[in-house]
CSV table of C-alpha atoms in Angstrom, one decimal:
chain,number,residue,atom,x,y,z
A,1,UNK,CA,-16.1,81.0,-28.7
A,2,UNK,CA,-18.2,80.7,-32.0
A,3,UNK,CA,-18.5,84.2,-32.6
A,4,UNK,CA,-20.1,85.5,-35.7
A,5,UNK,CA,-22.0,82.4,-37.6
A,6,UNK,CA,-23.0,82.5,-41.0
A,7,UNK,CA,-24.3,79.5,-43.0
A,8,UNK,CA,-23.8,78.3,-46.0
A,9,UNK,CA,-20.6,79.2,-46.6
A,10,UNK,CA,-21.0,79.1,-50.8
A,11,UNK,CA,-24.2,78.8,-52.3
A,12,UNK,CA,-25.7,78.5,-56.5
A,13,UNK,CA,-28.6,79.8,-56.9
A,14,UNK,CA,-30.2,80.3,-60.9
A,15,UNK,CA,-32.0,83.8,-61.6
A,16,UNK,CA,-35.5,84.3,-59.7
A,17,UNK,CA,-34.4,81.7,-57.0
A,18,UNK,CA,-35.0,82.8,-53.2
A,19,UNK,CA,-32.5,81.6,-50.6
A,20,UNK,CA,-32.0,82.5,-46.9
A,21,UNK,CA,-28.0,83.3,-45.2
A,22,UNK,CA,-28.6,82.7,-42.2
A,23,UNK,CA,-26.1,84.3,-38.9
A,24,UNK,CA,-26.1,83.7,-35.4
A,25,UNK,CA,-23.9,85.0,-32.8
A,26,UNK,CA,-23.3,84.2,-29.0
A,27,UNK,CA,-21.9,87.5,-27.6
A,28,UNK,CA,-25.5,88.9,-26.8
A,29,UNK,CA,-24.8,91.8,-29.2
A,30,UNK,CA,-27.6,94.3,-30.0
A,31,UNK,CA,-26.2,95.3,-32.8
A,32,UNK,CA,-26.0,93.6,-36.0
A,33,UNK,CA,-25.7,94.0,-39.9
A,34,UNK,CA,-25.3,92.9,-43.4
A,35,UNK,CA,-22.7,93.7,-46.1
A,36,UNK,CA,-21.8,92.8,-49.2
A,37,UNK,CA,-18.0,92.9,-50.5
A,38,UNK,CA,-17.7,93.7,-54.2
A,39,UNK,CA,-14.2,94.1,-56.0
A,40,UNK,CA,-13.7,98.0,-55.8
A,41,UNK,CA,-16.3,98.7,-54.1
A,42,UNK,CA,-15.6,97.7,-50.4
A,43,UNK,CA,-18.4,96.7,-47.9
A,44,UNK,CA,-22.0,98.0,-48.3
A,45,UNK,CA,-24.4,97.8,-45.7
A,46,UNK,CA,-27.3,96.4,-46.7
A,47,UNK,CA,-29.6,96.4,-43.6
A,48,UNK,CA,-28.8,96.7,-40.2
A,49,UNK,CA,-30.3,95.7,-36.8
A,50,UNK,CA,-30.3,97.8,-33.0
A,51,UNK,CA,-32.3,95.6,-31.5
A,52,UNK,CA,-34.5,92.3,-31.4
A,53,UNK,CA,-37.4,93.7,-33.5
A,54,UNK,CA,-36.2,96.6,-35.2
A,55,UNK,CA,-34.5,96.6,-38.9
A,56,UNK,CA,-33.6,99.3,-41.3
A,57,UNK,CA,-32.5,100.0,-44.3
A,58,UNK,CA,-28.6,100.2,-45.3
A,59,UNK,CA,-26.9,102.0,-49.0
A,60,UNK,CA,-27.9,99.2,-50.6
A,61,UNK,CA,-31.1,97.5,-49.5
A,62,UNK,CA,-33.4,96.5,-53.3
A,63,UNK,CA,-33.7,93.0,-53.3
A,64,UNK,CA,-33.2,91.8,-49.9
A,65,UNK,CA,-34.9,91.4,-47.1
A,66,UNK,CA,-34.2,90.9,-42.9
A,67,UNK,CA,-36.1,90.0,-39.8
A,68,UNK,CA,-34.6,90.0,-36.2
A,69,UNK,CA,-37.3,87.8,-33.9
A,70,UNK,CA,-34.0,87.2,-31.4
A,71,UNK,CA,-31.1,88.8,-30.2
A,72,UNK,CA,-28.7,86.0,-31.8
A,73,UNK,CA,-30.3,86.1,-35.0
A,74,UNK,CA,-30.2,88.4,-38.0
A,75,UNK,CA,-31.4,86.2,-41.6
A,76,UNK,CA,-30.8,87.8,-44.6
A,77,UNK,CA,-33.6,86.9,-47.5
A,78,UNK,CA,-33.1,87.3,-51.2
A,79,UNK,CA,-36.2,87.6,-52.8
A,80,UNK,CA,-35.7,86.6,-56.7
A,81,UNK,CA,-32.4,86.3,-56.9
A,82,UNK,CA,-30.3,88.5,-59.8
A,83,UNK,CA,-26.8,88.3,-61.4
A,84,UNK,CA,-26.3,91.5,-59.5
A,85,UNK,CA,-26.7,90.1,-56.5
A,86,UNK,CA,-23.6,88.1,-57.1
A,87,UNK,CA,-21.0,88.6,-54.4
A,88,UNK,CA,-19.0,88.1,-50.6
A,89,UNK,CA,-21.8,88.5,-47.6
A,90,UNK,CA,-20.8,89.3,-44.4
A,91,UNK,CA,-23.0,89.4,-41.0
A,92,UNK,CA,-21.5,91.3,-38.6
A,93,UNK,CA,-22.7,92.4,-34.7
A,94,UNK,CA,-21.4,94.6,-32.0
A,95,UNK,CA,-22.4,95.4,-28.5
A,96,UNK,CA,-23.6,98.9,-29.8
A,97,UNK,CA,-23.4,101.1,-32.7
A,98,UNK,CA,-21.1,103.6,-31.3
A,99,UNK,CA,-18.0,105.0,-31.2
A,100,UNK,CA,-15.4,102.3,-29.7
A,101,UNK,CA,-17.0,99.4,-30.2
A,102,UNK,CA,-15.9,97.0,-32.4
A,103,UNK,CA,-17.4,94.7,-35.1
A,104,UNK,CA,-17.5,91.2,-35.1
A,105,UNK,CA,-17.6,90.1,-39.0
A,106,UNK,CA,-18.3,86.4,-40.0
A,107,UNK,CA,-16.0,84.6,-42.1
A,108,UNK,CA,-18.6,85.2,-44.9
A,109,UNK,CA,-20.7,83.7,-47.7
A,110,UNK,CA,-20.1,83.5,-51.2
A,111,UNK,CA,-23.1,83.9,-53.7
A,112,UNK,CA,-23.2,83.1,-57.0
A,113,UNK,CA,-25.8,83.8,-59.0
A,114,UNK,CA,-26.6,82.3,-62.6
B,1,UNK,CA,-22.0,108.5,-53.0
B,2,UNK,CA,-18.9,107.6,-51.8
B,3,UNK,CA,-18.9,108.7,-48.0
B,4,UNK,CA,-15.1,107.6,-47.5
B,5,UNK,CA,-12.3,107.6,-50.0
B,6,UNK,CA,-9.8,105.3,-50.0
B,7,UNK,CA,-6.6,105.3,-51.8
B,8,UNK,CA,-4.3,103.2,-53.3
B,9,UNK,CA,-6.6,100.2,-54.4
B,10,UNK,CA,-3.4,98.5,-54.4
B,11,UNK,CA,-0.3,98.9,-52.9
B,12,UNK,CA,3.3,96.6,-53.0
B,13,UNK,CA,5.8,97.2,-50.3
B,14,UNK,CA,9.6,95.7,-50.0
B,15,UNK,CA,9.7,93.9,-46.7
B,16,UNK,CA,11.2,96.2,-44.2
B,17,UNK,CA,9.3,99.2,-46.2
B,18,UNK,CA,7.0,101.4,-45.1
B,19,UNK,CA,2.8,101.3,-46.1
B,20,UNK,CA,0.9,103.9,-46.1
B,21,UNK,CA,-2.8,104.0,-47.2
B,22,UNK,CA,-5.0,107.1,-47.0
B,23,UNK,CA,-8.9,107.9,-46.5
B,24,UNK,CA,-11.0,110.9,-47.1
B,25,UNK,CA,-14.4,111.6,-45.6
B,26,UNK,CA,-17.0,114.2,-45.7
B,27,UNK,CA,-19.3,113.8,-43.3
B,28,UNK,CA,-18.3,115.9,-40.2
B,29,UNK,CA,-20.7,114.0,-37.9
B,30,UNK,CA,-18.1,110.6,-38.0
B,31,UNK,CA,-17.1,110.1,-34.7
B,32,UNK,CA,-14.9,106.9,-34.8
B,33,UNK,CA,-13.0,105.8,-37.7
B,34,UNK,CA,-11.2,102.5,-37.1
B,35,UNK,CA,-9.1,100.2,-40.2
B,36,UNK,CA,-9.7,96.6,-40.3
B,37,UNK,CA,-7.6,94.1,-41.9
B,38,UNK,CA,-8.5,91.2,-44.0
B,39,UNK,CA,-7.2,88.0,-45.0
B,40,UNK,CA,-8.2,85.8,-48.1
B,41,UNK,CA,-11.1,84.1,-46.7
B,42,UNK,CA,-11.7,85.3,-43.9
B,43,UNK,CA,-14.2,88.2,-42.6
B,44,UNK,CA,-12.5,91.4,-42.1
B,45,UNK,CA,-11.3,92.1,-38.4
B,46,UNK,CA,-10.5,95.2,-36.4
B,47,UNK,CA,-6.8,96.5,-36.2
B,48,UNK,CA,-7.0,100.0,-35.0
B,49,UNK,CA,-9.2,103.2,-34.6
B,50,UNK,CA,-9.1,106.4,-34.1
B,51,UNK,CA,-11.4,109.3,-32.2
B,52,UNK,CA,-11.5,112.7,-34.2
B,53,UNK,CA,-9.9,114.4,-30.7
B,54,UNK,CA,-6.5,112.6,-31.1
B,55,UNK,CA,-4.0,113.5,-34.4
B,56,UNK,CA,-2.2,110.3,-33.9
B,57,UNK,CA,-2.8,106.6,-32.6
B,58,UNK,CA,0.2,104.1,-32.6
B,59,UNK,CA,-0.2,100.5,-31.7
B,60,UNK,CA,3.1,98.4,-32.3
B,61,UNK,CA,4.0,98.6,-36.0
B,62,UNK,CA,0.6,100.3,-37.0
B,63,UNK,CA,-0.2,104.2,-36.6
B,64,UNK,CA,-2.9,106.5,-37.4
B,65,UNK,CA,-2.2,109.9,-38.3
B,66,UNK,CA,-5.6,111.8,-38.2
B,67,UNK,CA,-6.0,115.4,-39.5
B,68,UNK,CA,-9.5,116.7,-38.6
B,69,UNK,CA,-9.0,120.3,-40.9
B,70,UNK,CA,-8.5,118.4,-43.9
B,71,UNK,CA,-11.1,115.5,-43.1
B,72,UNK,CA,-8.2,112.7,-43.8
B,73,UNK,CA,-6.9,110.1,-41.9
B,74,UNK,CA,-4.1,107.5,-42.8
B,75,UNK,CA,-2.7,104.0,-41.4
B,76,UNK,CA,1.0,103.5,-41.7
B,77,UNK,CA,2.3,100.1,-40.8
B,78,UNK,CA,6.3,100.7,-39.9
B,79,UNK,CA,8.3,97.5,-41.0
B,80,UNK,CA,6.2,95.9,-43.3
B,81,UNK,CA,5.9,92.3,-43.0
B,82,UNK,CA,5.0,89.2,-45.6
B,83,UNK,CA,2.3,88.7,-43.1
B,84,UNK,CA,0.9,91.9,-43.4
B,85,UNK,CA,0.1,91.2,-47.3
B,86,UNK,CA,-4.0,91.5,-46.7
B,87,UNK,CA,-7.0,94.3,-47.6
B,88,UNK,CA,-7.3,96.8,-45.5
B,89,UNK,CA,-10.7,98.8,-44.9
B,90,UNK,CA,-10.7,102.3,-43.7
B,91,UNK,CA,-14.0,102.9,-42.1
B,92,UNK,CA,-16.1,105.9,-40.6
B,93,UNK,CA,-19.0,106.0,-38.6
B,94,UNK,CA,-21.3,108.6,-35.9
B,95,UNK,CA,-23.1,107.2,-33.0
B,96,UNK,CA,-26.4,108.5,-33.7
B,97,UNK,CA,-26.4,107.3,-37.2
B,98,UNK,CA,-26.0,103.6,-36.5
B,99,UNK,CA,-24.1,102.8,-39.9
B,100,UNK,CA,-20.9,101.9,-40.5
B,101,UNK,CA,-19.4,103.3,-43.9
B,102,UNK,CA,-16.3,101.7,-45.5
B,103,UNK,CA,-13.6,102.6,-48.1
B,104,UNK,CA,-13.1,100.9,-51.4
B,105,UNK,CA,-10.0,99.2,-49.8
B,106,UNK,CA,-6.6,98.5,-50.1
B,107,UNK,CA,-5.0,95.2,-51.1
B,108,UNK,CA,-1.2,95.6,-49.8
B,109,UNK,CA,1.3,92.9,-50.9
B,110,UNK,CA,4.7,92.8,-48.9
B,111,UNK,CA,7.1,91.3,-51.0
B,112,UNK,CA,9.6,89.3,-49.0
């Protein structure tokens, strides 16, 4: 049972580089997001996904981009990559988005930005 | 804004001690509000929730004590164990609002 797939698992990038995290998952989940995990700050959600097709904005959404063309896959896009934009990402999906159901996080990915 | 307030940001328990960690919210429309648990590395993972209609939720060593008046909620974990020594998340979230909103979180050491 894979789960909750995200690739890479650490990643470089310099300042104004794009890059792609990309997560899969196999429990046929509508539901599926993105956070990032920043010392003090717990997880933000960046964007957020009910459905193959349909996106929308999180809290923190400037400087990132998603697409959902499937049901098992949610990509996560960074534009032109900024120091701020160093940090944890997790994907993360659920059967629904509502009460009782529970969310599946990936083991995450660590960005670092130069 | 900071939906859900979480407090301490750190917290060190003897082994055999009791942990507690609180959350605040303000949004009346949250509808579920679970705790996840997290180990170095790893993506957080669900340990226990709670529904608004219930004051209390206890699942072996870990409890929920939810007070709706006050808009608080708090996980205790009886018997604190070295392998409890993670972060934990307290979270919020309504139905129709289709996002999940976390605390700061909690790192809890349990020194053996």
């Amino acid at each position: 049972n894979a789960g909750v797939t995200q690739t890479p698992k650490f990643q470089v990038l310099k300042t104004g580089q794009s890059m792609t995290l990309q997560c899969a998952q196999d429990m046929n989940h509508e539901y599926m997001s993105w956070y990032r995990q920043d010392p003090g700050m717990g997880l933000r959600l960046i964007h957020y996904s009910v459905g193959a097709g349909i996106t929308d904005q999180g809290e923190v959404p400037n400087g990132y981009n998603v697409s959902r063309s499937t049901t098992e896959d949610f990509p996560l896009r960074l534009l032109s990559a900024a120091p701020s934009q160093t940090s944890v990402y997790f994907c993360a999906s659920s059967y629904s988005h509502s009460s009782g159901n529970t969310i599946y996080f990936g083991e995450g990915s660590w960005l670092t930005v130069v | 804004q900071q939906q859900v307030k979480q407090s301490p940001q750190s917290l060190i328990v003897q082994k055999g001690g009791i942990s507690i960690i609180n959350c605040a919210y303000e949004n009346t429309a949250f509808d579920y509000f679970p705790w996840y648990q997290q180990f170095p590395g790893k993506g957080p993972a669900l340990l226990i929730a709670i529904r608004p209609d219930v004051s209390e939720k206890k699942e072996g060593r870990f409890t929920i004590s939810f007070n709706k008046s006050a808009k608080q909620f708090s996980l205790h974990i009886m018997d604190s164990q070295p392998g409890d020594s993670a972060t934990y998340f307290c979270a919020a979230l309504n139905t129709g609002g289709f996002k999940t909103i976390f605390g700061a979180g909690t790192r809890l050491f349990v020194k053996a």
